[in-house]
Amino acid sequence: MFVAAGMAEILSAVPIAGGPYFWAYMLSPPRFAPFFSWITGWFNLLGQVAITAGADFGLANLISTTAQVTNGYNPSPGRTLGMIAVIILSHVVVNALSTQKLRYMVYTAICLNSVFVSALAIAVLAGAKRHNSADFVFAKFFDGTAATPDAEGWSVRASPAYVAVCGVMFSQYTLLGFDACAHLCEETRSAVRVAPRCLLSAVGASFCFGFFLLLCLLFSIQDFDKVRTSPVPILQIFTDSCGHGGGLVLMTIVCLCVWHCGLFSMTSNSRMMFSFARDGGIPHKLHILSPRFRSPLRTVLFAALCAFLLCLPSLGSTTAFFGTTSIATIGLFVSYGIPIAIALAWPRNFKRGPFTLGLWSRPIGVVACMWIAFITLAFCLPTVNPVTAQTLNYTGVAMGIVLVGALGSWFLWARRWFTGRCRNHCRICIAQLDFLAERMVEREENGTPDEPGGFKLHRRESTRPINGAAKNIAVNQDIEIMVAPSDPQPRPQTPSQEDTYHEFLFTNTNRSRSYGRIS
């Protein structure tokens, strides 16, 4: 929650689809801005790809193992990979829809993860023949880190605290991906106020519903040893409480929730790639909206391809795959922590938006950075004893490859051309920005009342000769995000050359005026 609060404050000040990598650019001194933006962007991008791959791989394994337990299905790496391909393809089809149509899937996901999950938890609790004591739920300790029944677990070799730290890793993986509120903010009205509230509510609601579900499951366990040794422990709990048919129905709800998780992970990933392509982090050709589907179809396909390729290690070693996908947690949290740390290091560059933490901003930021540093180290620890080639935690190796790749690419070639933002907007960029500006003008002309501390917009068109460097502005629906020179050198012009531009005046009732221009 501390990490989410720190991100929400920055999101209110810089609501743009790039999210963490663009925050790092805006909050850093000009000398270091491109470097921090590049590193943050690649950690965030690879973390987004990994979380999509992890969700789809987990769903495929969940379906395969459930079918194996109930119908005698014989899973194999090839069949599982084929199932992953079908799941990813289904996500591509849905993500190809426009934002207006995709929102109905959001409503479905909200219903599944709130109403249906609550009903599932209550059904398990009501169907259980007996309920465990509070001592069993809150005080019983079991060390499941031994590779074989005869081996010692980490509670013996190290300490029970070590096992607890390993448990934090799995719970932290479920509270992830809330930067999606930033990646979708350019498609959100009043993002400077709505997006921060959505980010915090997403984390808070996930904690509340998740904690409630865990309590219901733990109180409903009928045979602990049987659940512990089952290929699908949660299916065993469902079956013991609601019977064979009821257990399959409840398992279907779980699979649908995981499918939606992978779906919106790809949605967030594609929007992040769309923005990163706009700013030059990946090929600019990916920054094109499909005129037919009115969505970033190219980045959707690219995100799907990357997620599928990341699933290929499952053919040889499932352990190696889990080591690779663990970069989802570390990669994303590192990308979350860099902008928060930069805001602490250079507070003068942080111009807060409508949502602010006030005097608690710095303490919350410090705690958030400390927590990210802790889980980064914790995720590299071995979780199974004894440590062998099959049980080794490959997270450190995977993160080392990502770090070396990001740093190496920066010093070898990216530092020569990557600036952290779009230097020269293409026609599509300008058309998109102009569309958003038109929407702002419409709201102003319709007499939309201004909120306290809000922004007023006035627009005027004119035709003037180009003098000096043109200026670009990235515009959200209700706030100016960035005003920066696009070229250090003036563009060549003839005496008769003129440039038609839209000039906008944003007036913040709490601050001074600022001007922006789309040329």
Coordinates of C-alpha atoms in Angstrom, one line a residue:
M1 CA 0.0 0.0 0.0
F2 CA 2.9 2.3 0.6
V3 CA 4.2 1.7 -2.9
A4 CA 0.8 2.3 -4.3
A5 CA 0.4 5.5 -2.4
G6 CA 3.7 6.8 -3.7
M7 CA 2.8 5.9 -7.2
A8 CA -0.7 7.5 -6.9
E9 CA 0.8 10.8 -6.0
I10 CA 3.1 10.8 -9.0
L11 CA 0.3 9.6 -11.3
S12 CA -1.8 12.6 -10.3
A13 CA 1.0 14.9 -11.4
V14 CA 2.0 13.0 -14.6
P15 CA -1.0 11.1 -15.9
I16 CA 0.4 9.5 -19.1
A17 CA 0.3 6.0 -20.6
G18 CA 4.0 5.6 -20.3
G19 CA 3.7 5.4 -16.5
P20 CA 6.9 4.7 -14.5
Y21 CA 9.4 5.3 -17.3
F22 CA 7.9 8.7 -18.2
W23 CA 7.7 9.6 -14.5
A24 CA 11.4 8.8 -14.2
Y25 CA 12.0 11.2 -17.1
M26 CA 9.9 14.0 -15.7
L27 CA 11.3 13.8 -12.2
S28 CA 15.0 13.5 -13.0
P29 CA 17.4 16.3 -13.7
P30 CA 17.8 16.8 -17.4
R31 CA 21.3 15.3 -17.4
F32 CA 20.1 11.9 -16.1
A33 CA 16.5 11.9 -17.3
P34 CA 17.1 9.7 -20.5
F35 CA 19.1 7.2 -18.6
F36 CA 16.6 6.7 -15.8
S37 CA 13.8 6.6 -18.3
W38 CA 15.5 3.9 -20.4
I39 CA 16.3 1.6 -17.4
T40 CA 12.8 2.1 -15.9
G41 CA 11.1 1.5 -19.2
W42 CA 12.8 -1.8 -19.9
F43 CA 12.3 -3.2 -16.4
N44 CA 8.6 -2.2 -16.7
L45 CA 8.2 -3.6 -20.2
L46 CA 9.8 -7.0 -19.4
G47 CA 7.9 -7.2 -16.1
Q48 CA 4.7 -6.6 -17.9
V49 CA 5.5 -9.3 -20.4
A50 CA 6.4 -11.7 -17.7
I51 CA 3.3 -11.2 -15.7
T52 CA 1.2 -11.8 -18.8
A53 CA 3.1 -15.0 -19.5
G54 CA 2.9 -16.1 -15.8
A55 CA -0.9 -15.6 -15.7
D56 CA -1.5 -17.6 -18.9
F57 CA 1.0 -20.3 -18.0
G58 CA -0.6 -20.6 -14.6
L59 CA -4.1 -20.8 -16.1
A60 CA -3.0 -23.5 -18.6
N61 CA -1.4 -25.6 -15.7
L62 CA -4.5 -25.1 -13.6
I63 CA -6.8 -26.4 -16.3
S64 CA -4.5 -29.3 -17.2
T65 CA -4.0 -30.4 -13.6
T66 CA -7.8 -30.1 -12.9
A67 CA -8.5 -32.2 -15.9
Q68 CA -5.9 -34.7 -14.8
V69 CA -7.4 -35.1 -11.3
T70 CA -11.0 -35.3 -12.5
N71 CA -10.9 -37.0 -15.9
G72 CA -7.6 -38.8 -16.1
Y73 CA -6.2 -36.3 -18.6
N74 CA -2.5 -36.8 -19.3
P75 CA -0.8 -33.4 -19.6
S76 CA 2.5 -32.9 -21.4
P77 CA 4.7 -29.8 -22.1
G78 CA 3.6 -29.7 -25.7
R79 CA -0.1 -29.8 -24.8
T80 CA 0.3 -27.2 -22.1
L81 CA 2.1 -24.9 -24.6
G82 CA -0.7 -25.4 -27.1
M83 CA -3.2 -24.5 -24.4
I84 CA -1.1 -21.4 -23.6
A85 CA -1.2 -20.4 -27.3
V86 CA -5.0 -20.6 -27.3
I87 CA -5.3 -18.5 -24.2
I88 CA -3.0 -15.8 -25.5
L89 CA -4.9 -15.8 -28.8
S90 CA -8.2 -15.2 -27.0
H91 CA -6.6 -12.3 -25.2
V92 CA -5.5 -10.8 -28.5
V93 CA -9.0 -11.1 -29.9
V94 CA -10.5 -9.3 -27.0
N95 CA -7.8 -6.6 -26.8
A96 CA -8.3 -5.8 -30.5
L97 CA -11.6 -4.3 -29.5
S98 CA -11.8 -0.5 -29.0
T99 CA -11.7 1.0 -25.5
Q100 CA -15.5 1.6 -25.6
K101 CA -16.1 -2.2 -26.1
L102 CA -13.3 -3.3 -23.8
R103 CA -14.9 -1.5 -20.9
Y104 CA -17.6 -4.2 -20.8
M105 CA -14.9 -6.8 -20.1
V106 CA -13.8 -4.6 -17.2
Y107 CA -17.3 -4.7 -15.8
T108 CA -17.2 -8.5 -16.1
A109 CA -13.9 -8.7 -14.3
I110 CA -15.1 -6.5 -11.5
C111 CA -18.2 -8.6 -11.0
L112 CA -16.1 -11.9 -11.1
N113 CA -13.5 -10.6 -8.6
S114 CA -16.0 -9.2 -6.2
V115 CA -19.4 -10.7 -6.3
F116 CA -18.5 -14.2 -7.6
V117 CA -15.4 -14.5 -5.4
S118 CA -17.4 -13.5 -2.3
A119 CA -20.1 -16.0 -3.2
L120 CA -17.4 -18.7 -3.8
A121 CA -15.9 -18.0 -0.4
I122 CA -19.3 -18.1 1.4
A123 CA -20.3 -21.3 -0.5
V124 CA -17.1 -23.1 0.7
L125 CA -17.5 -21.9 4.2
A126 CA -21.2 -22.9 4.3
G127 CA -20.6 -26.3 2.7
A128 CA -17.8 -27.4 5.0
K129 CA -18.9 -30.1 7.4
R130 CA -16.7 -28.8 10.1
H131 CA -14.6 -25.6 10.7
N132 CA -11.1 -25.3 12.0
S133 CA -10.2 -23.3 15.1
A134 CA -8.6 -19.9 15.0
D135 CA -5.5 -21.5 16.5
F136 CA -5.2 -23.7 13.4
V137 CA -5.7 -20.8 11.0
F138 CA -3.5 -18.2 12.6
A139 CA -1.0 -20.2 14.7
K140 CA -0.3 -23.5 12.8
F141 CA 3.1 -23.5 11.1
F142 CA 4.0 -25.8 8.3
D143 CA 7.3 -25.9 6.5
G144 CA 6.7 -27.0 2.9
T145 CA 10.2 -26.0 1.6
A146 CA 11.6 -29.6 1.7
A147 CA 12.2 -31.1 -1.8
T148 CA 11.4 -34.6 -0.5
P149 CA 9.6 -35.9 2.6
D150 CA 12.9 -37.1 4.0
A151 CA 14.7 -33.8 3.5
E152 CA 14.9 -30.9 6.0
G153 CA 13.1 -27.7 5.3
W154 CA 14.5 -24.2 5.6
S155 CA 12.9 -23.8 9.0
V156 CA 15.4 -26.4 10.3
R157 CA 18.4 -25.5 8.1
A158 CA 17.8 -21.7 8.6
S159 CA 14.9 -20.5 10.7
P160 CA 11.1 -20.2 10.5
A161 CA 11.5 -16.5 9.7
Y162 CA 13.2 -17.6 6.4
V163 CA 10.2 -19.7 5.5
A164 CA 7.9 -16.7 6.3
V165 CA 10.0 -14.5 3.9
C166 CA 9.6 -17.1 1.2
G167 CA 5.8 -17.0 1.8
V168 CA 5.9 -13.2 1.3
M169 CA 7.1 -13.8 -2.2
F170 CA 4.0 -15.7 -3.3
S171 CA 1.6 -13.2 -1.7
Q172 CA 3.5 -10.3 -3.3
Y173 CA 3.0 -11.8 -6.7
T174 CA -0.8 -11.5 -6.4
L175 CA -0.6 -7.7 -5.5
L176 CA 1.0 -6.7 -8.7
G177 CA 0.3 -4.8 -11.9
F178 CA -1.5 -1.8 -10.4
D179 CA 0.5 0.4 -12.8
A180 CA -2.2 -0.4 -15.3
C181 CA -4.1 2.6 -13.9
A182 CA -1.3 4.7 -15.4
H183 CA -1.1 2.9 -18.7
L184 CA -4.8 3.4 -19.3
C185 CA -5.1 6.9 -18.0
E186 CA -4.9 8.5 -21.5
E187 CA -8.2 6.7 -22.1
T188 CA -9.7 7.9 -18.8
R189 CA -11.7 11.0 -18.1
S190 CA -10.4 13.3 -15.3
A191 CA -7.4 11.0 -15.0
V192 CA -5.6 13.4 -12.6
R193 CA -8.2 12.6 -10.0
V194 CA -9.7 9.3 -11.1
A195 CA -6.5 7.3 -11.8
P196 CA -4.9 7.8 -8.4
R197 CA -8.1 6.7 -6.6
C198 CA -8.4 3.7 -8.9
L199 CA -4.8 2.7 -8.2
L200 CA -5.3 2.8 -4.4
S201 CA -8.7 1.2 -4.5
A202 CA -7.4 -1.7 -6.7
V203 CA -4.7 -2.5 -4.1
G204 CA -7.1 -2.1 -1.1
A205 CA -9.9 -4.1 -2.7
S206 CA -7.4 -6.9 -3.7
F207 CA -6.2 -7.1 -0.1
C208 CA -9.7 -7.2 1.4
F209 CA -11.2 -9.8 -1.0
G210 CA -8.0 -11.9 -1.0
F211 CA -7.8 -11.9 2.8
F212 CA -11.4 -12.8 3.1
L213 CA -11.1 -15.7 0.6
L214 CA -8.0 -17.0 2.4
L215 CA -9.7 -17.0 5.7
C216 CA -12.7 -18.9 4.3
L217 CA -10.5 -21.5 2.7
L218 CA -8.4 -22.1 5.8
F219 CA -11.4 -22.4 8.1
S220 CA -12.9 -24.9 5.6
I221 CA -10.0 -27.3 5.3
Q222 CA -11.3 -30.8 6.2
D223 CA -8.0 -32.9 5.9
F224 CA -4.8 -30.8 6.0
D225 CA -2.5 -33.6 4.8
K226 CA -4.8 -34.5 2.0
V227 CA -5.0 -30.9 0.8
R228 CA -1.2 -30.5 1.2
T229 CA -0.4 -33.5 -1.0
S230 CA -3.1 -32.8 -3.6
P231 CA -1.9 -31.7 -7.1
V232 CA -4.5 -28.9 -6.9
P233 CA -5.0 -28.0 -3.2
I234 CA -7.7 -25.5 -3.8
L235 CA -9.7 -28.0 -5.9
Q236 CA -9.5 -30.4 -3.0
I237 CA -10.9 -27.8 -0.6
F238 CA -13.7 -27.1 -3.0
T239 CA -14.5 -30.8 -3.4
D240 CA -14.4 -31.6 0.3
S241 CA -16.9 -28.7 1.0
C242 CA -19.2 -28.7 -2.0
G243 CA -18.8 -32.2 -3.6
H244 CA -17.4 -33.1 -7.0
G245 CA -19.8 -31.1 -9.1
G246 CA -19.8 -28.1 -6.9
G247 CA -16.0 -28.2 -6.8
L248 CA -15.7 -28.1 -10.6
V249 CA -18.2 -25.1 -10.7
L250 CA -16.1 -23.2 -8.2
M251 CA -12.9 -24.1 -10.0
T252 CA -14.4 -22.7 -13.2
I253 CA -14.9 -19.4 -11.5
V254 CA -11.3 -19.4 -10.4
C255 CA -10.1 -20.1 -14.0
L256 CA -12.3 -17.3 -15.3
C257 CA -10.7 -14.8 -12.8
V258 CA -7.2 -15.9 -13.9
W259 CA -8.2 -15.6 -17.5
H260 CA -9.3 -12.0 -16.9
C261 CA -6.0 -11.4 -15.1
G262 CA -4.0 -12.4 -18.1
L263 CA -6.4 -10.4 -20.4
F264 CA -5.9 -7.1 -18.6
S265 CA -2.2 -7.7 -18.1
M266 CA -1.9 -7.8 -21.9
T267 CA -4.1 -4.6 -22.1
S268 CA -1.7 -2.8 -19.8
N269 CA 1.3 -4.2 -21.5
S270 CA 0.2 -3.1 -24.9
R271 CA -0.6 0.5 -23.8
M272 CA 2.9 0.7 -22.1
M273 CA 4.5 -0.5 -25.3
F274 CA 2.4 1.9 -27.3
S275 CA 3.7 4.8 -25.3
F276 CA 7.3 3.5 -25.2
A277 CA 7.3 3.2 -29.0
R278 CA 6.0 6.8 -29.2
D279 CA 9.0 7.9 -27.1
G280 CA 11.6 5.8 -29.0
G281 CA 12.3 3.0 -26.5
I282 CA 11.1 0.4 -29.0
P283 CA 10.5 0.7 -32.8
H284 CA 8.3 3.6 -33.6
K285 CA 6.3 1.5 -36.1
L286 CA 4.6 -0.1 -33.1
H287 CA 3.1 3.3 -32.2
I288 CA 0.2 3.1 -34.6
L289 CA -3.5 2.8 -33.9
S290 CA -5.5 0.4 -36.0
P291 CA -8.0 2.5 -38.0
R292 CA -10.3 -0.5 -38.2
F293 CA -10.3 -1.6 -34.5
R294 CA -9.4 1.8 -33.0
S295 CA -6.9 0.1 -30.7
P296 CA -3.1 -0.3 -30.6
L297 CA -3.3 -3.7 -32.4
R298 CA 0.4 -3.8 -33.3
T299 CA 1.5 -3.6 -29.6
V300 CA -1.2 -6.1 -28.7
L301 CA 0.3 -8.6 -31.1
F302 CA 3.8 -7.8 -30.0
A303 CA 2.9 -8.2 -26.4
A304 CA 1.3 -11.6 -27.2
L305 CA 4.4 -12.8 -29.1
C306 CA 6.7 -11.8 -26.3
A307 CA 4.5 -13.6 -23.7
F308 CA 4.4 -16.7 -25.8
L309 CA 8.2 -16.8 -26.3
L310 CA 8.7 -16.4 -22.6
C311 CA 6.6 -19.6 -22.1
L312 CA 8.8 -21.7 -24.3
P313 CA 11.2 -22.6 -21.4
S314 CA 8.4 -24.6 -20.0
L315 CA 9.1 -27.3 -22.6
G316 CA 12.4 -28.0 -21.0
S317 CA 12.2 -27.0 -17.3
T318 CA 9.2 -25.7 -15.4
T319 CA 11.6 -24.6 -12.6
A320 CA 13.6 -22.5 -15.1
F321 CA 10.3 -21.0 -16.4
F322 CA 9.2 -20.0 -12.9
G323 CA 12.7 -18.5 -12.4
T324 CA 12.2 -16.5 -15.6
T325 CA 8.7 -15.3 -14.8
S326 CA 9.7 -14.2 -11.3
I327 CA 11.1 -11.1 -13.1
A328 CA 7.5 -10.0 -13.3
T329 CA 7.5 -9.1 -9.6
I330 CA 11.0 -7.8 -9.3
G331 CA 10.9 -6.0 -12.7
L332 CA 7.7 -4.2 -12.0
F333 CA 8.5 -3.3 -8.5
V334 CA 11.9 -2.0 -9.5
S335 CA 10.2 0.1 -12.2
Y336 CA 7.7 1.4 -9.5
G337 CA 10.5 2.2 -7.1
I338 CA 12.8 4.2 -9.4
P339 CA 10.4 7.2 -9.9
I340 CA 9.6 7.2 -6.1
A341 CA 13.3 7.2 -5.3
I342 CA 13.9 10.0 -7.8
A343 CA 11.1 12.1 -6.3
L344 CA 12.9 11.7 -2.9
A345 CA 16.3 12.6 -4.3
W346 CA 15.2 15.6 -6.4
P347 CA 12.0 16.9 -4.7
R348 CA 12.2 20.3 -6.5
N349 CA 11.3 18.5 -9.8
F350 CA 8.2 17.0 -8.4
K351 CA 5.2 19.3 -9.0
R352 CA 2.3 17.6 -7.3
G353 CA -1.1 17.2 -8.8
P354 CA -4.6 17.3 -7.2
F355 CA -3.9 14.1 -5.3
T356 CA -1.1 14.7 -2.7
L357 CA 0.1 12.9 0.4
G358 CA 1.1 16.2 2.0
L359 CA 3.6 15.9 4.9
W360 CA 3.4 12.1 4.6
S361 CA 4.8 12.1 1.1
R362 CA 8.5 11.6 2.0
P363 CA 8.0 9.0 4.9
I364 CA 5.7 6.9 2.6
G365 CA 8.2 7.2 -0.2
V366 CA 11.1 6.0 2.0
V367 CA 9.1 3.1 3.3
A368 CA 8.1 2.1 -0.2
C369 CA 11.7 2.1 -1.4
M370 CA 12.8 0.1 1.6
W371 CA 10.1 -2.5 0.9
I372 CA 11.0 -2.8 -2.8
A373 CA 14.7 -3.3 -1.8
F374 CA 13.7 -6.0 0.7
I375 CA 11.5 -8.0 -1.7
T376 CA 14.0 -7.7 -4.5
L377 CA 16.5 -9.5 -2.3
A378 CA 13.9 -11.9 -0.9
F379 CA 12.9 -13.1 -4.4
C380 CA 16.4 -14.2 -5.2
L381 CA 16.6 -16.6 -2.2
P382 CA 16.3 -20.3 -2.7
T383 CA 12.9 -21.6 -1.7
V384 CA 13.5 -25.4 -1.8
N385 CA 16.0 -27.4 0.2
P386 CA 18.3 -29.0 -0.8
V387 CA 19.4 -26.7 -3.6
T388 CA 20.0 -28.5 -6.9
A389 CA 20.0 -27.6 -10.6
Q390 CA 16.2 -28.4 -10.6
T391 CA 15.4 -26.5 -7.4
L392 CA 17.7 -23.5 -7.8
N393 CA 16.0 -20.1 -7.8
Y394 CA 17.0 -18.6 -11.1
T395 CA 15.5 -15.2 -10.3
G396 CA 18.9 -13.6 -9.7
V397 CA 20.2 -15.0 -13.0
A398 CA 17.2 -13.7 -14.9
M399 CA 17.4 -10.2 -13.3
G400 CA 21.1 -10.1 -13.9
I401 CA 20.5 -10.7 -17.6
V402 CA 17.8 -8.0 -17.7
L403 CA 20.1 -5.5 -15.8
V404 CA 23.1 -6.2 -18.0
G405 CA 21.0 -6.0 -21.1
A406 CA 19.4 -2.6 -20.1
L407 CA 22.8 -1.1 -19.1
G408 CA 24.7 -2.6 -22.0
S409 CA 22.2 -1.4 -24.6
W410 CA 22.2 2.1 -23.0
F411 CA 26.0 2.6 -23.0
L412 CA 26.5 0.9 -26.4
W413 CA 23.9 2.7 -28.5
A414 CA 20.8 4.0 -26.8
R415 CA 22.5 6.9 -25.1
R416 CA 23.2 8.4 -28.5
W417 CA 19.6 8.7 -29.6
F418 CA 17.1 8.0 -26.8
T419 CA 15.9 11.2 -25.1
G420 CA 13.1 9.8 -22.9
R421 CA 10.3 11.4 -24.8
C422 CA 9.0 11.9 -28.3
R423 CA 11.2 14.4 -30.0
N424 CA 9.3 14.8 -33.3
H425 CA 5.6 13.9 -33.2
C426 CA 4.5 12.0 -36.2
R427 CA 1.1 12.9 -37.9
I428 CA -0.6 10.2 -35.8
C429 CA 0.8 11.6 -32.6
I430 CA -0.4 15.1 -33.5
A431 CA -3.8 13.8 -34.6
Q432 CA -4.3 12.0 -31.3
L433 CA -3.2 15.0 -29.3
D434 CA -5.5 17.2 -31.3
F435 CA -8.4 14.9 -30.8
L436 CA -7.9 15.0 -27.0
A437 CA -7.7 18.8 -27.2
E438 CA -10.9 19.0 -29.2
R439 CA -12.6 17.0 -26.4
M440 CA -11.3 19.5 -23.9
V441 CA -12.6 22.4 -25.9
E442 CA -16.0 20.7 -26.2
R443 CA -16.2 20.3 -22.4
E444 CA -15.3 23.9 -21.9
E445 CA -17.8 25.2 -24.4
N446 CA -20.5 23.0 -22.9
G447 CA -20.0 24.8 -19.6
T448 CA -18.6 22.0 -17.6
P449 CA -18.2 23.4 -14.1
D450 CA -14.7 23.6 -12.8
E451 CA -13.8 21.7 -9.7
P452 CA -11.9 23.2 -6.8
G453 CA -8.2 23.2 -7.7
G454 CA -9.1 22.2 -11.2
F455 CA -7.9 23.4 -14.6
K456 CA -9.6 25.7 -17.1
L457 CA -8.9 25.5 -20.8
H458 CA -9.0 28.2 -23.4
R459 CA -8.1 27.6 -27.0
R460 CA -7.2 29.8 -29.9
E461 CA -6.0 29.1 -33.4
S462 CA -3.7 31.3 -35.3
T463 CA -1.3 31.3 -38.2
R464 CA 2.1 32.7 -37.6
P465 CA 5.6 32.3 -38.9
I466 CA 7.7 29.7 -37.2
N467 CA 10.3 31.4 -35.0
G468 CA 12.8 29.2 -33.2
A469 CA 12.2 25.6 -32.0
A470 CA 8.7 24.3 -32.1
K471 CA 7.2 23.1 -28.9
N472 CA 5.3 19.8 -28.4
I473 CA 2.8 19.1 -25.6
A474 CA 1.4 15.8 -24.4
V475 CA -2.1 16.5 -23.4
N476 CA -4.4 14.5 -21.2
Q477 CA -8.1 15.2 -20.9
D478 CA -7.9 17.6 -18.1
I479 CA -4.3 18.6 -17.5
E480 CA -1.1 19.6 -19.2
I481 CA 1.4 16.9 -18.8
M482 CA 4.6 18.1 -20.5
V483 CA 5.9 21.2 -22.3
A484 CA 9.3 20.6 -23.8
P485 CA 11.3 21.7 -26.8
S486 CA 11.3 19.1 -29.5
D487 CA 14.4 20.3 -31.3
P488 CA 17.4 22.2 -30.0
Q489 CA 17.9 23.8 -33.4
P490 CA 15.3 26.0 -35.2
R491 CA 13.6 24.4 -38.1
P492 CA 14.5 26.0 -41.5
Q493 CA 11.9 28.3 -42.9
T494 CA 11.3 30.6 -45.8
P495 CA 9.9 34.1 -45.4
S496 CA 6.5 32.8 -46.6
Q497 CA 6.5 29.7 -44.6
E498 CA 3.8 29.7 -41.9
D499 CA 2.7 27.1 -39.4
T500 CA -0.8 26.7 -38.2
Y501 CA -0.9 25.6 -34.6
H502 CA -3.3 25.3 -31.7
E503 CA -2.3 27.2 -28.6
F504 CA -3.7 26.2 -25.2
L505 CA -3.8 28.1 -22.0
F506 CA -4.2 26.1 -18.9
T507 CA -5.1 28.0 -15.8
N508 CA -4.7 26.1 -12.5
T509 CA -6.7 27.9 -9.7
N510 CA -3.9 27.0 -7.3
R511 CA -0.9 27.8 -9.4
S512 CA 0.5 30.1 -12.1
R513 CA -0.4 29.8 -15.7
S514 CA 1.4 27.6 -18.1
Y515 CA 1.2 27.5 -21.9
G516 CA 1.4 24.6 -24.3
R517 CA 1.3 24.2 -28.0
I518 CA 0.6 21.5 -30.5
S519 CA 2.3 22.3 -33.8

